[in-house]
PDB file of C-alpha atoms in Angstrom:
ATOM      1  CA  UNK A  19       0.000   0.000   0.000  1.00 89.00           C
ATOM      2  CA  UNK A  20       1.020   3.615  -0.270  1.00 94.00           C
ATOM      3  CA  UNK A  21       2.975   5.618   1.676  1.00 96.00           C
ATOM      4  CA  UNK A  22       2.804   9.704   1.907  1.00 98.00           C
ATOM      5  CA  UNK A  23       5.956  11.178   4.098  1.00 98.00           C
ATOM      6  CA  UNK A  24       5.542  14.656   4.657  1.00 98.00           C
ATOM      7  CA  UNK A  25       7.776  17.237   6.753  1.00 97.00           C
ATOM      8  CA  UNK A  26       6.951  17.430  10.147  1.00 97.00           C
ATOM      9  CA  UNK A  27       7.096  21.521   9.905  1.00 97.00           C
ATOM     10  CA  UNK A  28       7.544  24.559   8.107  1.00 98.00           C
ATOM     11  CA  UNK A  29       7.701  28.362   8.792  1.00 97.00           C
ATOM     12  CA  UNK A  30       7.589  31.143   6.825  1.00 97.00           C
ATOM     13  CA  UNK A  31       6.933  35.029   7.225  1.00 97.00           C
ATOM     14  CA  UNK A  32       3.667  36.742   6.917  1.00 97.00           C
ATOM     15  CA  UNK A  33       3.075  38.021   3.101  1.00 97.00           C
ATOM     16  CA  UNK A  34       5.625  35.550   2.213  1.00 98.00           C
ATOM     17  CA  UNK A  35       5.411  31.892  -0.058  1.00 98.00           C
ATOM     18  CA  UNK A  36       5.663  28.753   1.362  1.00 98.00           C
ATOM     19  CA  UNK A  37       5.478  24.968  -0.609  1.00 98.00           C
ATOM     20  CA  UNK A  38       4.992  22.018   1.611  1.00 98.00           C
ATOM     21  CA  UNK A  39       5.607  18.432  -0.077  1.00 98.00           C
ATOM     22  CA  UNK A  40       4.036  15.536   0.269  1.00 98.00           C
ATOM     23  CA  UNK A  41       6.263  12.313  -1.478  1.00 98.00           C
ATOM     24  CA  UNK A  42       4.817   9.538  -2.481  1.00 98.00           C
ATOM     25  CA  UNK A  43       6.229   5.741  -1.708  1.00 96.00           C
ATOM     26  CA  UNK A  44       8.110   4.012  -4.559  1.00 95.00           C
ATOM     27  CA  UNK A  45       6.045   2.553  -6.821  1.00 94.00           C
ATOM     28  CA  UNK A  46       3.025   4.662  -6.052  1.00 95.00           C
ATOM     29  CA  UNK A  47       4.724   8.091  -7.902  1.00 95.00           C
ATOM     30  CA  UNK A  48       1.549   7.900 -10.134  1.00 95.00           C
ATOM     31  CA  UNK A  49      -1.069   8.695  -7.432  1.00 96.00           C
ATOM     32  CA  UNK A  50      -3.519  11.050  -6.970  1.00 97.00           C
ATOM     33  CA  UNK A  51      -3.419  13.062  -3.918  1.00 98.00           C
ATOM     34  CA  UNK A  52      -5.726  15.344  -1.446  1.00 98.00           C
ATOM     35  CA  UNK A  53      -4.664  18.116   0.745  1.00 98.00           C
ATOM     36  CA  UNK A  54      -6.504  18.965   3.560  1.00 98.00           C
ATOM     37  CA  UNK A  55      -5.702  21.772   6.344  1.00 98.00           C
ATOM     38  CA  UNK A  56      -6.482  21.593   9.870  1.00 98.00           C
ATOM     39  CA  UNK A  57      -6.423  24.893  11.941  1.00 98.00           C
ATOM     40  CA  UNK A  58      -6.303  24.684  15.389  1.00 97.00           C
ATOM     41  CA  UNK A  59      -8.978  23.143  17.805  1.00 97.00           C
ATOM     42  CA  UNK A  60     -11.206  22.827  14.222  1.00 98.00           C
ATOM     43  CA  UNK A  61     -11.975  19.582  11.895  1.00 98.00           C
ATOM     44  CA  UNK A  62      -9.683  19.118   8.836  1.00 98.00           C
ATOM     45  CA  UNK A  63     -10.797  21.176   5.509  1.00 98.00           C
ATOM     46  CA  UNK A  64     -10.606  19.659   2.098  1.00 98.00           C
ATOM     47  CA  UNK A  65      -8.089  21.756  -0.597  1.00 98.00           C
ATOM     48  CA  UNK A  66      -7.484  19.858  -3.507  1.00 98.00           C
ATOM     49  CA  UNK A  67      -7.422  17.076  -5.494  1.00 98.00           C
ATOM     50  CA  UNK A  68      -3.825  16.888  -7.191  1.00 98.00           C
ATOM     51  CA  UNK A  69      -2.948  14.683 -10.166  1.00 97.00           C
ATOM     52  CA  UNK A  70       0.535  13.357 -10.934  1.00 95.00           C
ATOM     53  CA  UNK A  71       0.554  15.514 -14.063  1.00 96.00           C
ATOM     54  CA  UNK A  72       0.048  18.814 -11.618  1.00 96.00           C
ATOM     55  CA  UNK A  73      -3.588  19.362 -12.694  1.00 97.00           C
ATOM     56  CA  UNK A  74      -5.457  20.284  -9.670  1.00 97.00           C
ATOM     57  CA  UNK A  75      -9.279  20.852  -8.320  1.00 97.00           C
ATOM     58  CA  UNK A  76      -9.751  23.034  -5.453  1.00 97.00           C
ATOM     59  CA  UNK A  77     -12.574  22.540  -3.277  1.00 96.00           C
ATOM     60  CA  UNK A  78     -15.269  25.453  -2.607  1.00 94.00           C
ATOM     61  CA  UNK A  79     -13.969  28.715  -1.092  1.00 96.00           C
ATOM     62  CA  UNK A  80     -10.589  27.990  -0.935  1.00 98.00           C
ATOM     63  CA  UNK A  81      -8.714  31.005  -1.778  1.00 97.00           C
ATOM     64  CA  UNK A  82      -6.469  31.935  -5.160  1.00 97.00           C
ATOM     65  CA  UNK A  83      -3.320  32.143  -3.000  1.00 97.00           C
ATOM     66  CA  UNK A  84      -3.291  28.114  -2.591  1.00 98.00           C
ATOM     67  CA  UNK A  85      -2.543  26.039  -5.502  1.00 98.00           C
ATOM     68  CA  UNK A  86      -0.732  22.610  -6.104  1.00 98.00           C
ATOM     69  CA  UNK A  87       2.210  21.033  -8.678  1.00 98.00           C
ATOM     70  CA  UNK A  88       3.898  17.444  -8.688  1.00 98.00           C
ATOM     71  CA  UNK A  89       7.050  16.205  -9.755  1.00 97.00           C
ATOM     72  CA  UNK A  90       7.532  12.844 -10.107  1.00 96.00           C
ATOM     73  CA  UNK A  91       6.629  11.328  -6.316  1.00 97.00           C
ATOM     74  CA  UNK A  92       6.480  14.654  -4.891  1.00 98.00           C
ATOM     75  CA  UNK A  93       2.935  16.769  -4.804  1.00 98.00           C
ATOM     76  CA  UNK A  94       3.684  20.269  -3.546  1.00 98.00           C
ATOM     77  CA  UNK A  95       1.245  22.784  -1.805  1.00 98.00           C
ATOM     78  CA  UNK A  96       2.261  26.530  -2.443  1.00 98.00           C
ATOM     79  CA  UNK A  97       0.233  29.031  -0.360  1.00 98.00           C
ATOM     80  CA  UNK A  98       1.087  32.643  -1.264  1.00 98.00           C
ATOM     81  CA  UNK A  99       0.879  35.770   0.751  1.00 98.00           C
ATOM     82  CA  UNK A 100       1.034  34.268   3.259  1.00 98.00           C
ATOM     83  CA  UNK A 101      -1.808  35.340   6.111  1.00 97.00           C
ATOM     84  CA  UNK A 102      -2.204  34.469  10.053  1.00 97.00           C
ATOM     85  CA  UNK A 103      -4.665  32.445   9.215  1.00 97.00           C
ATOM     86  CA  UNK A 104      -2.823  30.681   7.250  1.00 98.00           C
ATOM     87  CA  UNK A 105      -1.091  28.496  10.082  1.00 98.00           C
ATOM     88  CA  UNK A 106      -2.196  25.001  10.821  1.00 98.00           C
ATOM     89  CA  UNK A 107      -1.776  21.344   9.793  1.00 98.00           C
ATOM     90  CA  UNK A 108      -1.515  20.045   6.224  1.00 98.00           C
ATOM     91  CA  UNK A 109      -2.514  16.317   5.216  1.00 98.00           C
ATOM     92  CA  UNK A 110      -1.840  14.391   2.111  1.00 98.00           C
ATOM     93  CA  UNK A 111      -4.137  11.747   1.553  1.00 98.00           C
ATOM     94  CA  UNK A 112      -4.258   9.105  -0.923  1.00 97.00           C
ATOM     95  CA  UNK A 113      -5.649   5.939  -1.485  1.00 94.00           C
ATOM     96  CA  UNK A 114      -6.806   2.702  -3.467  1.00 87.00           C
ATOM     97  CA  UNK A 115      -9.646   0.154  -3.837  1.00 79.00           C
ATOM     98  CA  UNK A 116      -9.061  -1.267   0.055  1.00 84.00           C
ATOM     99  CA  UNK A 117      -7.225   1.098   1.601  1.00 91.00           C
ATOM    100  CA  UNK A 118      -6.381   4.855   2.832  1.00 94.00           C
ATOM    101  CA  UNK A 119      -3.737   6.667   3.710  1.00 96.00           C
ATOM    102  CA  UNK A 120      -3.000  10.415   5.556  1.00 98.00           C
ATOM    103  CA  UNK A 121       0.929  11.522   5.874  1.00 98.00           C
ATOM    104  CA  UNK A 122       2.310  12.485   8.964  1.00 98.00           C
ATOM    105  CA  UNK A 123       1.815  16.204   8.360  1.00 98.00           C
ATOM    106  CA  UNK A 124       3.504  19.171   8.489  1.00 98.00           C
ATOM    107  CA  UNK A 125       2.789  22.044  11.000  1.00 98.00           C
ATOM    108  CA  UNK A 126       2.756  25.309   9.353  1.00 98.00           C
ATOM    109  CA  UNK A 127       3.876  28.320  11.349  1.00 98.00           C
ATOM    110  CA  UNK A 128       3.638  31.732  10.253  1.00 97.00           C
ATOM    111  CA  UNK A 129       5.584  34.453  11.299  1.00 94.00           C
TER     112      UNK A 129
ATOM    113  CA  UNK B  20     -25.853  21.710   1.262  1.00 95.00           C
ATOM    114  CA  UNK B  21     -23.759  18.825   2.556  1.00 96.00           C
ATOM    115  CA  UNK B  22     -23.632  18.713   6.025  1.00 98.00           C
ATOM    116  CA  UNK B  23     -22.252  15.585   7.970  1.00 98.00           C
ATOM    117  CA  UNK B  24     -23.381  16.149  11.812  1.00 98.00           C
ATOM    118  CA  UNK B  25     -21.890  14.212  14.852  1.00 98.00           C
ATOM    119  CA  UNK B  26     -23.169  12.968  17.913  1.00 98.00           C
ATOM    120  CA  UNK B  27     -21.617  15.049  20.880  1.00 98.00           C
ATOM    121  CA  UNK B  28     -18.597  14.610  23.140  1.00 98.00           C
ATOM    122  CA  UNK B  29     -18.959  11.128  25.195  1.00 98.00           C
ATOM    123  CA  UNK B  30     -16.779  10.435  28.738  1.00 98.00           C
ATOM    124  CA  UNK B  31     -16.671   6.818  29.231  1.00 98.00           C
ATOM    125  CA  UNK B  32     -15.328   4.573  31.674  1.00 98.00           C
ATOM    126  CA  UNK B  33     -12.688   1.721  30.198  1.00 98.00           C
ATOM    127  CA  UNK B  34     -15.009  -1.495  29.281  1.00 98.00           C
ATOM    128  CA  UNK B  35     -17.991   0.568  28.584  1.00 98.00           C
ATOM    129  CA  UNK B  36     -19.305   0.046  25.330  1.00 98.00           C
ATOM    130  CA  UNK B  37     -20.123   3.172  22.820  1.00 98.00           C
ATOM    131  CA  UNK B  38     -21.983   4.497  19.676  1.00 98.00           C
ATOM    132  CA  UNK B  39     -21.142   7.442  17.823  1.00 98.00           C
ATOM    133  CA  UNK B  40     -23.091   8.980  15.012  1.00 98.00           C
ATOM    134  CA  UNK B  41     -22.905  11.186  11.804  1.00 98.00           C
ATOM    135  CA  UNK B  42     -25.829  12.204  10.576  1.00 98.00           C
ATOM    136  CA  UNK B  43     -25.671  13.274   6.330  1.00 98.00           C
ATOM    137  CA  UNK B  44     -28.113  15.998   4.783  1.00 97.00           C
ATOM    138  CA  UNK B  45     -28.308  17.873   1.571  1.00 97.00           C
ATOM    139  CA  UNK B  46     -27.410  14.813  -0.706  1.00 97.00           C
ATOM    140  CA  UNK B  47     -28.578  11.338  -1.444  1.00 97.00           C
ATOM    141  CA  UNK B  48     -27.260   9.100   1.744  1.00 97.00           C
ATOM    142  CA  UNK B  49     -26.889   6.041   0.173  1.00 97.00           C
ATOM    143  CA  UNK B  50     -25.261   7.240  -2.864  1.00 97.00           C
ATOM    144  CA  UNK B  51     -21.782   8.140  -1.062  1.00 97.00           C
ATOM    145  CA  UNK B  52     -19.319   6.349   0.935  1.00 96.00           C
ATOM    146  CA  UNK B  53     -18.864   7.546   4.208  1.00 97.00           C
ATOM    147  CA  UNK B  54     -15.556   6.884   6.666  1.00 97.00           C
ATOM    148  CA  UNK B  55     -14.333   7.586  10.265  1.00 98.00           C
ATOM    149  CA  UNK B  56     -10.767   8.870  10.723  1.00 98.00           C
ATOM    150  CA  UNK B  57      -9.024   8.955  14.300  1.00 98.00           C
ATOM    151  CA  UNK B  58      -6.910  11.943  15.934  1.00 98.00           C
ATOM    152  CA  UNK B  59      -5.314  11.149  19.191  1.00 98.00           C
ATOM    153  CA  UNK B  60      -4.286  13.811  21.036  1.00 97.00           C
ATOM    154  CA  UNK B  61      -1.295  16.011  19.616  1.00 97.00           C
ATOM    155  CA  UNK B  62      -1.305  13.423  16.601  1.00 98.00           C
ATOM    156  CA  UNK B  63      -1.838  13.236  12.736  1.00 98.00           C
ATOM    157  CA  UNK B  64      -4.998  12.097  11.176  1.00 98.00           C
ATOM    158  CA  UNK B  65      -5.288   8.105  10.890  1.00 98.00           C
ATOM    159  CA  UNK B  66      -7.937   6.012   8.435  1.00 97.00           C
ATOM    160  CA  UNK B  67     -10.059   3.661  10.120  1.00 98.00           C
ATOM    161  CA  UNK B  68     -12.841   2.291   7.682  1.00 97.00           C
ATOM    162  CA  UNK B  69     -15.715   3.234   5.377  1.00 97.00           C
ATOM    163  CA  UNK B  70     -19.017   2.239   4.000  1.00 97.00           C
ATOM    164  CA  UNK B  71     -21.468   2.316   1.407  1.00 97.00           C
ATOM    165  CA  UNK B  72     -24.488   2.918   2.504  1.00 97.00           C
ATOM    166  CA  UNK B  73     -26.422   1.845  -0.612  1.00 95.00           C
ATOM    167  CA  UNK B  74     -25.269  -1.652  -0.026  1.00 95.00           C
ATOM    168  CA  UNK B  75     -23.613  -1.921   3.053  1.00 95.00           C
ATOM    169  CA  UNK B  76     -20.333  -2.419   1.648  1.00 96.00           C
ATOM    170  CA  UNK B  77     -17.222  -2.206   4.194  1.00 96.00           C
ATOM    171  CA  UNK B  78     -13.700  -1.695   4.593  1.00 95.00           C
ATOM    172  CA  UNK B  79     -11.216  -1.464   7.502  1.00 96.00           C
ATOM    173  CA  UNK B  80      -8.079  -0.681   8.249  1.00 96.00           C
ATOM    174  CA  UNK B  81      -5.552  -3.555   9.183  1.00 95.00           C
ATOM    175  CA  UNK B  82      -5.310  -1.461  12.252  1.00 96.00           C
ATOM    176  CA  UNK B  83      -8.629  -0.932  13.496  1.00 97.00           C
ATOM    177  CA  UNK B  84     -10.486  -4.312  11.853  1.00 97.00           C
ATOM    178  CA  UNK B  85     -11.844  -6.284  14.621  1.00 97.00           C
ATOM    179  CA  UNK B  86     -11.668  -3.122  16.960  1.00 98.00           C
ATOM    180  CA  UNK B  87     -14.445  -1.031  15.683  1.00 98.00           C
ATOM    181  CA  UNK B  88     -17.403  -1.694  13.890  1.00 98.00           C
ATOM    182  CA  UNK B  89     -19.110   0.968  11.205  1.00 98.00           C
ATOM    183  CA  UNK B  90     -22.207   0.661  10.173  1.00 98.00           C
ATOM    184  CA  UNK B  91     -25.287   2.388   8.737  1.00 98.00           C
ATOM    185  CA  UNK B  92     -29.067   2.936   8.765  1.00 97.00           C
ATOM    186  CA  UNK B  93     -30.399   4.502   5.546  1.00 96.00           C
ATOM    187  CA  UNK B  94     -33.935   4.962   7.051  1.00 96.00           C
ATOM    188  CA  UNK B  95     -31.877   7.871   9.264  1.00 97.00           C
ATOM    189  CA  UNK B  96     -28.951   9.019   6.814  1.00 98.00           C
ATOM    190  CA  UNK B  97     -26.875   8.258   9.841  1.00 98.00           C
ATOM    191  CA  UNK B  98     -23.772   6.278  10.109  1.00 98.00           C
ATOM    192  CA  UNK B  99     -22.088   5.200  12.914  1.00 98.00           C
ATOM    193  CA  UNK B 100     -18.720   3.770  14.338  1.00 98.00           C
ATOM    194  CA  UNK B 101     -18.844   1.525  17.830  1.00 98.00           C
ATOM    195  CA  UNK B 102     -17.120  -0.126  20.158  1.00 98.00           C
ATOM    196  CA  UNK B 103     -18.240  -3.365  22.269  1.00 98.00           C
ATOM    197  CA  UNK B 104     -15.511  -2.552  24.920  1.00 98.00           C
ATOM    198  CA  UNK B 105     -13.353   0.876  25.054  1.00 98.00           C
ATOM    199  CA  UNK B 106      -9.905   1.398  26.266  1.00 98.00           C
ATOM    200  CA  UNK B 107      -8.530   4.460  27.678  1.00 98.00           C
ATOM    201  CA  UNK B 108      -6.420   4.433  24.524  1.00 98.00           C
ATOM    202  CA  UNK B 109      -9.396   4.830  22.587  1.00 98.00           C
ATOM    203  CA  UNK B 110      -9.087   8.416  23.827  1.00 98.00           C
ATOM    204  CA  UNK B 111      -9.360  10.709  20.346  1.00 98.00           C
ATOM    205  CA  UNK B 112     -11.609  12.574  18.397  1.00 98.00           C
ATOM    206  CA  UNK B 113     -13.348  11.046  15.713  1.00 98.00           C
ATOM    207  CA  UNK B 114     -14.247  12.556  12.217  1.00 98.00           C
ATOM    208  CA  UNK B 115     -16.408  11.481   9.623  1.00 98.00           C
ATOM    209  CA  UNK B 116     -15.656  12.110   6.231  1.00 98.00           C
ATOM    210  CA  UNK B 117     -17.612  11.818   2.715  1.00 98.00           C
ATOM    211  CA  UNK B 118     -15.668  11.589  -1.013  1.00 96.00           C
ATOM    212  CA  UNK B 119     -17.265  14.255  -3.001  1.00 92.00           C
ATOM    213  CA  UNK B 120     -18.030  11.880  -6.295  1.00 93.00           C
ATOM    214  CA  UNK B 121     -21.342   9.272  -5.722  1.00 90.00           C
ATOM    215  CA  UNK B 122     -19.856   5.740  -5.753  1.00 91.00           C
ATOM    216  CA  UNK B 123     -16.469   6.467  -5.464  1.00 91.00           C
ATOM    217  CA  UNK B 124     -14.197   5.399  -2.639  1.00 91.00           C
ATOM    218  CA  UNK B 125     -11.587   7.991  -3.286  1.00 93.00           C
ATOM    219  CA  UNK B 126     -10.370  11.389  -1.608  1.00 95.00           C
ATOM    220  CA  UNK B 127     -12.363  13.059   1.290  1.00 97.00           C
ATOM    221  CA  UNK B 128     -14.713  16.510   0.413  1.00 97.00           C
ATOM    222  CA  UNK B 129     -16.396  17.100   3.137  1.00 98.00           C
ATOM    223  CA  UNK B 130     -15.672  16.486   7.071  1.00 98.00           C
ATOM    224  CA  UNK B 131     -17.659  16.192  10.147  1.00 98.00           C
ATOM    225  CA  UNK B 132     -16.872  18.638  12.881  1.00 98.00           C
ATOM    226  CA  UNK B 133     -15.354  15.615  15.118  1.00 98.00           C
ATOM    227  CA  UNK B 134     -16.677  13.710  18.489  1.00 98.00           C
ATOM    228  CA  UNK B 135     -13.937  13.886  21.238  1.00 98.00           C
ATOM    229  CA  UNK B 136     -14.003  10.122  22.763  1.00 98.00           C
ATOM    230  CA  UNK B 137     -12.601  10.434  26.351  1.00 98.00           C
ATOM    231  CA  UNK B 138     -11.791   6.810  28.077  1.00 98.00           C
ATOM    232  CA  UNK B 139     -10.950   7.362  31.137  1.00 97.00           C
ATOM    233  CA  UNK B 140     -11.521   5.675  34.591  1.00 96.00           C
TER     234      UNK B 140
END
């Protein structure tokens, strides 16, 4: 089954860019991906979807300043401008027929 | 609409037995699958089955199979995770989650706003 490893944190400065990765296990590199973001004391929010080819569907409301690439394993979530609100918990999901999978996540602190 | 609706915040005693619930609205129940993810406290998010409502269909996680039980009741929209005998390591909060495509199993759309599961004697 897949795996998704993911950096445990990040930081970056307010009104700055940040890209967190997600990386896929070998011989999963093809996979679709989700990201999700979990702010404090709240319930994870759904992203996007992000293809392999770095074609991605954002979910409703979720502002321009997030968007998503991939190369190869690796699925990438760029926020821009960064804002305070901005800081929380990331998740890459993925899955198959009989199984799911979240990374680790990465904490995102903003400065 | 979709909404996905949990029961509320439960304090049991290790041994006790418990039912949590997730109640769907503003799309057609049996047409979606619907999991249950775990989040201990300070952790990361962890997958521990779905269902199809339409048919009952199940899956588990190696991890949680045989721990947990999910099931379903159409007549309700309302699906539910249990346990016959808690542990104090049982202590999280629970989501439910729904794929946003009917009769796919793939990537979570929409979340439930969690039920915090405290074992504790």
């Amino acid at each position: 089954q897949p795996v998704l490893t993911q950096s445990s944190s990040a930081s970056a400065s307010l009104g700055s860019s940040v890209k967190l990765t997600c990386t896929l296990s070998s011989g999963h590199s093809s996979y679709i991906i989700a990201w999700h973001q979990q702010q404090p004391g709240k319930a994870p929010r759904y992203l996007m979807k992000l293809e392999g080819s770095g074609s991605y569907n954002k979910g409703s409301g979720v502002p321009d300043r997030f968007s998503g690439s991939s190369s190869g394993a690796d699925r990438y979530l760029t926020i821009s401008n960064l804002q305070s609100e901005d800081e929380a918990d990331y998740y890459c999901e993925t899955w198959d027929s009989n199984t799911r999978v979240f990374g680790g996540g990465t904490k995102l602190t903003v400065l | 609409e979709v909404q996905l609706v949990q029961s509320g915040a439960e304090v049991k005693k290790p041994g006790e037995s418990l039912k949590i619930s997730c109640k769907g609205s503003g799309y057609s129940f049996t047409s979606y699958w619907i999991g249950w993810v775990r989040q201990m406290p300070g952790k990361g998010l962890e997958w521990m089955g779905i269902i199809y409502p339409g048919d009952s269909d199940t899956r588990y996680s190696p991890s949680f199979q045989g721990q947990v039980t999910i099931s379903a009741d159409k007549s309700i929209s309302t699906a539910y995770l249990q346990w016959s005998s808690l542990k104090a390591s049982d202590t999280a909060m629970y989501y439910c989650a729904r794929p946003g495509v009917a009769g796919r199993n793939e990537y979570f759309q929409h979340w439930g706003q969690g039920t915090l599961v405290t074992v504790s004697s």
